[in-house]
Tab-separated table of C-alpha atoms in Angstrom:
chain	number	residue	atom	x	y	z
A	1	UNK	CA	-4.324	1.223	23.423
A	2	UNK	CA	-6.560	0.423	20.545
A	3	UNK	CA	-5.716	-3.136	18.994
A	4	UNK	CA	-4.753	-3.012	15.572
A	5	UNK	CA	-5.637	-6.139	12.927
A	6	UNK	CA	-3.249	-6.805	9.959
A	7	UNK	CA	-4.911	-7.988	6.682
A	8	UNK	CA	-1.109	-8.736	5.050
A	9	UNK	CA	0.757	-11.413	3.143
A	10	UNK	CA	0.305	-9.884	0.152
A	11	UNK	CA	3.190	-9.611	0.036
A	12	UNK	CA	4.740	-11.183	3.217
A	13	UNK	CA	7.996	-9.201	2.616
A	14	UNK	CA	6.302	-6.281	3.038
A	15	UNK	CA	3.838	-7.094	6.035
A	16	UNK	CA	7.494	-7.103	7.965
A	17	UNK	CA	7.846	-3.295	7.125
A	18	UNK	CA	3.967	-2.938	8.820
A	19	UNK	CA	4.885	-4.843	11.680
A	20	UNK	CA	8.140	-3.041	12.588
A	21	UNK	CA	6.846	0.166	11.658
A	22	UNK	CA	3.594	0.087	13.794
A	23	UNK	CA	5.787	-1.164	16.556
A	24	UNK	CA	8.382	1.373	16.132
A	25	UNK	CA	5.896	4.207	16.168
A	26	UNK	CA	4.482	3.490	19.224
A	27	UNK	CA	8.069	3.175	21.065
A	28	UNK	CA	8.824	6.435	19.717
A	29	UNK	CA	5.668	7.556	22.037
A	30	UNK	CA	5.685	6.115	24.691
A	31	UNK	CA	9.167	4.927	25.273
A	32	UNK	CA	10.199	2.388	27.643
A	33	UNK	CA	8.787	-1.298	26.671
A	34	UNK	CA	5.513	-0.277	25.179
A	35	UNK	CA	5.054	-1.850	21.928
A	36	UNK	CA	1.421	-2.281	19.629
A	37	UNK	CA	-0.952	-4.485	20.229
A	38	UNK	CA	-1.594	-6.138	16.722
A	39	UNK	CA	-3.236	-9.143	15.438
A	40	UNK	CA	-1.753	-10.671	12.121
A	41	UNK	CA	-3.864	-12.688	9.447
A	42	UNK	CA	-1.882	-13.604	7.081
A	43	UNK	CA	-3.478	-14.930	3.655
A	44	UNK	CA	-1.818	-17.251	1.014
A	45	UNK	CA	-0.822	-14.895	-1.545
A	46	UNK	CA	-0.868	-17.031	-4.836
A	47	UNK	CA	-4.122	-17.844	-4.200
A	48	UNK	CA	-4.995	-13.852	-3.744
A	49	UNK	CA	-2.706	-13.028	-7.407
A	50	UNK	CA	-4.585	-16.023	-8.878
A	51	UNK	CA	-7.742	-13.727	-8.379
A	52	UNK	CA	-6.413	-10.690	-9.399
A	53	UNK	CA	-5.110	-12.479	-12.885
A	54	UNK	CA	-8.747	-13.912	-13.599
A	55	UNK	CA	-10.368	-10.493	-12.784
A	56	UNK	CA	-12.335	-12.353	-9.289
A	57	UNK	CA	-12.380	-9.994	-7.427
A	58	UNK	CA	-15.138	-10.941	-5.552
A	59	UNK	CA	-13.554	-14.165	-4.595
A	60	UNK	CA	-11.124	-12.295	-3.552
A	61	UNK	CA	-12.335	-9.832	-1.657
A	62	UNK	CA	-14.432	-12.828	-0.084
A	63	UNK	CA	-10.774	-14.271	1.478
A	64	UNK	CA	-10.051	-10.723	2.265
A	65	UNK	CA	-13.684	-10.100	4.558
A	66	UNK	CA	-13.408	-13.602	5.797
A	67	UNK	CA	-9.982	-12.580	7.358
A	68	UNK	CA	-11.256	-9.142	8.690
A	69	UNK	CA	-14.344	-10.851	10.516
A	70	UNK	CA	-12.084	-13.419	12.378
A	71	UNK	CA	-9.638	-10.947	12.879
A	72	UNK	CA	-13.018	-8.807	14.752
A	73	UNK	CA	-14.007	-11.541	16.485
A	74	UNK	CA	-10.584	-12.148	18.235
A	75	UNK	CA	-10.397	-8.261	19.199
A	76	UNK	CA	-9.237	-5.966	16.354
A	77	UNK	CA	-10.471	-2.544	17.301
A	78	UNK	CA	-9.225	-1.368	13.832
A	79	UNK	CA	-8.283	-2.932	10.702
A	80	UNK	CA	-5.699	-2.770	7.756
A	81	UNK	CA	-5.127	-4.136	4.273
A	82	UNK	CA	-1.549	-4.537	3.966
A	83	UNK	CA	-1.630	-3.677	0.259
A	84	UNK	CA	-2.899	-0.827	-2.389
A	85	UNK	CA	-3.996	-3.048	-4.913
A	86	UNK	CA	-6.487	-5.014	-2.774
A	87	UNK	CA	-8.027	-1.729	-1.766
A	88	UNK	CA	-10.271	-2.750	-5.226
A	89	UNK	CA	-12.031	-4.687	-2.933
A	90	UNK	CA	-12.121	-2.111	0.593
A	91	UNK	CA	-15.762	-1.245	0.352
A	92	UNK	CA	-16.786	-4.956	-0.200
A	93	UNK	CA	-14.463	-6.050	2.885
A	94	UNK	CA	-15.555	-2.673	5.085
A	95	UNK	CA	-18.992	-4.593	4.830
A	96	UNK	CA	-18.250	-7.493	6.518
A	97	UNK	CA	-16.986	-6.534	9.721
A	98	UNK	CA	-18.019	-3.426	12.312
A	99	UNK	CA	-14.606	-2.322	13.265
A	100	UNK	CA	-13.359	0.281	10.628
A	101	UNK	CA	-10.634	-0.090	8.152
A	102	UNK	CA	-8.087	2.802	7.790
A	103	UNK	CA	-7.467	3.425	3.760
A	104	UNK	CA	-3.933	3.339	2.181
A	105	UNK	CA	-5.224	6.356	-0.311
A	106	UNK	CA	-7.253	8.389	1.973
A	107	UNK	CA	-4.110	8.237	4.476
A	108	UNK	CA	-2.030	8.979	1.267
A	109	UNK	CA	-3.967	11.793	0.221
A	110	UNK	CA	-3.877	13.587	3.669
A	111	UNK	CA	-0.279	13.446	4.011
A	112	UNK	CA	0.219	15.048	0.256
A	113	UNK	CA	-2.388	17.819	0.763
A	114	UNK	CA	-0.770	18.294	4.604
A	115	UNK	CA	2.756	18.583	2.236
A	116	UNK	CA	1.352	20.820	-0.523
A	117	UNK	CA	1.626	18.752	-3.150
A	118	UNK	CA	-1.124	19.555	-5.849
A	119	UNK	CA	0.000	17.326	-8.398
A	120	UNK	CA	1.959	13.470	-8.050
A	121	UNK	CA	3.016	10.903	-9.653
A	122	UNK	CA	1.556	7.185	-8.699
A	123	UNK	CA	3.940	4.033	-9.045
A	124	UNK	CA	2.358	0.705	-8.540
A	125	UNK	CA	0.733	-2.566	-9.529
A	126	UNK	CA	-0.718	-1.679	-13.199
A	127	UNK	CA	-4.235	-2.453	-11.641
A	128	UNK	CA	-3.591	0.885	-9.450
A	129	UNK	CA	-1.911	2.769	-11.709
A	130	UNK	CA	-4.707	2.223	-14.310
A	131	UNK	CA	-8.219	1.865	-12.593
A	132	UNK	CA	-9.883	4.279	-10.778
A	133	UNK	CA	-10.552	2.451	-7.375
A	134	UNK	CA	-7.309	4.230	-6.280
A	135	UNK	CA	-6.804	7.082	-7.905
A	136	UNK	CA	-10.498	8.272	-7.076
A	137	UNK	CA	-9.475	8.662	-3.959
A	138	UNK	CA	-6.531	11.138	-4.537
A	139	UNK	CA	-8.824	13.388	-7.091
A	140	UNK	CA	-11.779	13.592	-4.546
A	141	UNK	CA	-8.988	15.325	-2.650
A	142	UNK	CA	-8.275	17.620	-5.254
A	143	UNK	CA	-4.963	15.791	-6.270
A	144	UNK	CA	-3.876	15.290	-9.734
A	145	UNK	CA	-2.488	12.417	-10.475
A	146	UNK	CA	-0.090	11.172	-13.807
A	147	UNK	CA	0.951	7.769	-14.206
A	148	UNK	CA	4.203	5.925	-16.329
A	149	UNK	CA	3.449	5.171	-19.723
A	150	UNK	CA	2.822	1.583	-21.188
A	151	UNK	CA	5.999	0.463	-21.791
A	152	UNK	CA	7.243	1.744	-18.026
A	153	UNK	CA	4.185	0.448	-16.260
A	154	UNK	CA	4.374	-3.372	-17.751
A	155	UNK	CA	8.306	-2.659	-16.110
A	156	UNK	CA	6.720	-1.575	-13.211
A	157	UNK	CA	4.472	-4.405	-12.775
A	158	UNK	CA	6.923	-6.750	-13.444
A	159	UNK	CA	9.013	-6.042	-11.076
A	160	UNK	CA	6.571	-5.890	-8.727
A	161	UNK	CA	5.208	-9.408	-8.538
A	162	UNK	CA	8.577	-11.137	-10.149
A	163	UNK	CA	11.213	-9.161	-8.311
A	164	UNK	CA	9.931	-7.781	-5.116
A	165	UNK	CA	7.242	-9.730	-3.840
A	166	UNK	CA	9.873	-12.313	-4.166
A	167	UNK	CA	12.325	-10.827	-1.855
A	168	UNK	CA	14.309	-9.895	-4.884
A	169	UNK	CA	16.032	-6.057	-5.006
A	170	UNK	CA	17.881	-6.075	-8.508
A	171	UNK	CA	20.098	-2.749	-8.556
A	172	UNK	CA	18.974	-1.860	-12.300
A	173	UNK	CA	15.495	-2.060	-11.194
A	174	UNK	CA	16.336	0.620	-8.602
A	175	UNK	CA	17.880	2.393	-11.551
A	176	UNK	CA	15.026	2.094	-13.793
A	177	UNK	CA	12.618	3.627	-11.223
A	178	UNK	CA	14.863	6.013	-10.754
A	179	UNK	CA	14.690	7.090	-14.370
A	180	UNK	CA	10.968	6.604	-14.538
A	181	UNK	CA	10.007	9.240	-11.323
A	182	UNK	CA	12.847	11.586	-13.574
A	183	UNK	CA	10.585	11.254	-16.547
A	184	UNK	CA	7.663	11.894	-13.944
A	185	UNK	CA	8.968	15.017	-12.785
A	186	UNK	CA	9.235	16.407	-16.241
A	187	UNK	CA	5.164	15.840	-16.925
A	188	UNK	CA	4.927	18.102	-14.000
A	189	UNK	CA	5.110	15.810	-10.646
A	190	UNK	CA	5.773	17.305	-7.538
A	191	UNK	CA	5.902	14.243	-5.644
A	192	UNK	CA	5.933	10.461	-6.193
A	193	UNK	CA	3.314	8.109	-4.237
A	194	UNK	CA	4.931	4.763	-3.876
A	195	UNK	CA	1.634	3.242	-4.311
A	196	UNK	CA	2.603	-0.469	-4.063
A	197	UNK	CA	3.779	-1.880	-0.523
A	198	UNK	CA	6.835	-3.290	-2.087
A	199	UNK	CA	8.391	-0.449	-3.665
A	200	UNK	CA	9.561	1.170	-0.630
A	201	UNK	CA	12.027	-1.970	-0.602
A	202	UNK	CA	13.982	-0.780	-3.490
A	203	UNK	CA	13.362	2.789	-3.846
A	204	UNK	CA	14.813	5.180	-1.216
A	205	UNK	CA	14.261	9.540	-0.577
A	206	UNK	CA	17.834	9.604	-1.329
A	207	UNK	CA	17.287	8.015	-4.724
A	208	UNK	CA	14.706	10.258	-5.726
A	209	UNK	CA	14.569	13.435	-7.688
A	210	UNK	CA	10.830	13.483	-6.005
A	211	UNK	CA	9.304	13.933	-2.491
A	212	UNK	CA	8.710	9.783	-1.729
A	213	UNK	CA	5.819	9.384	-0.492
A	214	UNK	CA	5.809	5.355	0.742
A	215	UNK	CA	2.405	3.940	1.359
A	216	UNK	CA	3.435	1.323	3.524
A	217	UNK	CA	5.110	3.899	6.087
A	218	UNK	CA	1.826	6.552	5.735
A	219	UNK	CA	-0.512	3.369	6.839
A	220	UNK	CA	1.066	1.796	9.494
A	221	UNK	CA	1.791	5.530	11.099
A	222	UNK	CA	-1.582	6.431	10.931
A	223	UNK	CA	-2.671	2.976	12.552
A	224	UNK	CA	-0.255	3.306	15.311
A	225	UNK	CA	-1.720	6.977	15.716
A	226	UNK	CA	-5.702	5.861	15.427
A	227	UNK	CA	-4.526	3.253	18.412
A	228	UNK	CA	-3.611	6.016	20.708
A	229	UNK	CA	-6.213	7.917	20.235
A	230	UNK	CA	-8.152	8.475	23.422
């Protein structure tokens, strides 16, 4: 079994989900006692939103290599940033270190072509849902992607960073997401890409008038799938 190294923190609430997930996975495989084998770095996330706020990204995505090379030097056969928005700074951290790093949109992107989906909705930090780091990724795939407007995604990323990565799940939050993938579906969505790690805390399938398509869930199932490969 391959050993699989956790970028996360970012946030912390939702590193849990990786954890269990990846773990989960791989009892649903093998059974029994097996569990992953998984190294966790976890960063100190003001210091990581501090960056995004002041447009380093450089600095940041300095913290971010420094954590995949020590994570590779203490045996991390494959790697994982535990967010989408720090995926801004993949190719800078892929750099650093030998091992690979799985992406969050390129896993994304194979699961909603695999589906049929031709043309989805992205939810997220406004730095996803706006710049093309992520979204690139989708449309090389032949993907279409529409986004909230203005108004919806400054709700969006509020909630985000003041709610969720807080620990906080305010019911009408839930119901203004709800409302927001509606509007979605109308501009022609077939599916909605939960394209923030912390969404999947506080929106649900059954809440959706979408296919939910929850980032955090895609990676971790694709890393505990790369780590049993022979």
């Amino acid at each position: 079994m391959k050993t699989i190294g956790l970028i996360g923190g970012m946030s912390w609430e939702s590193t849990i989900s990786y954890y269990s997930i990846i773990n989960e996975c791989i009892k649903e495989k093998l059974g029994g006692l097996h569990s992953a084998k998984i190294i966790l770095y976890s960063v100190e996330f003001d210091e990581i939103e501090k960056c995004q706020s002041s447009g380093q990204w450089d600095k940041s995505g300095e913290i971010l290599g420094d954590a995949a090379k020590k994570l590779e030097s203490v045996g991390a056969d494959l790697i994982l940033i535990c967010t989408n928005t720090m995926h801004k700074v993949f190719d800078q951290v892929q750099k650093m270190v030998k091992v690979p790093l799985l992406h969050i949109a390129e896993a994304t992107a194979s699961e909603l072509k695999k589906a049929g989906v031709k043309k989805t909705a992205l939810l997220g930090t406004r730095y996803t849902m706006k710049e093309d780091f992520y979204k690139s990724k989708l449309v090389e795939r032949g993907l279409e992607v529409v986004i909230p407007n203005e108004d919806d995604m400054s709700f969006i990323n509020h909630v985000i960073f003041d709610e969720l990565c807080l620990g906080k799940i305010n019911e009408d939050s839930q119901k203004e997401f709800c409302r927001i993938i509606s509007d979605l579906k109308k501009n022609g969505a077939e599916a909605v890409i939960l394209g923030c790690t912390e969404i999947g805390l506080l929106v649900k399938q059954e809440m959706s008038v979408l296919p939910v398509f929850d980032t955090t869930v895609i990676h971790a199932t694709k890393a505990a799938e790369i780590a049993l490969e022979a």
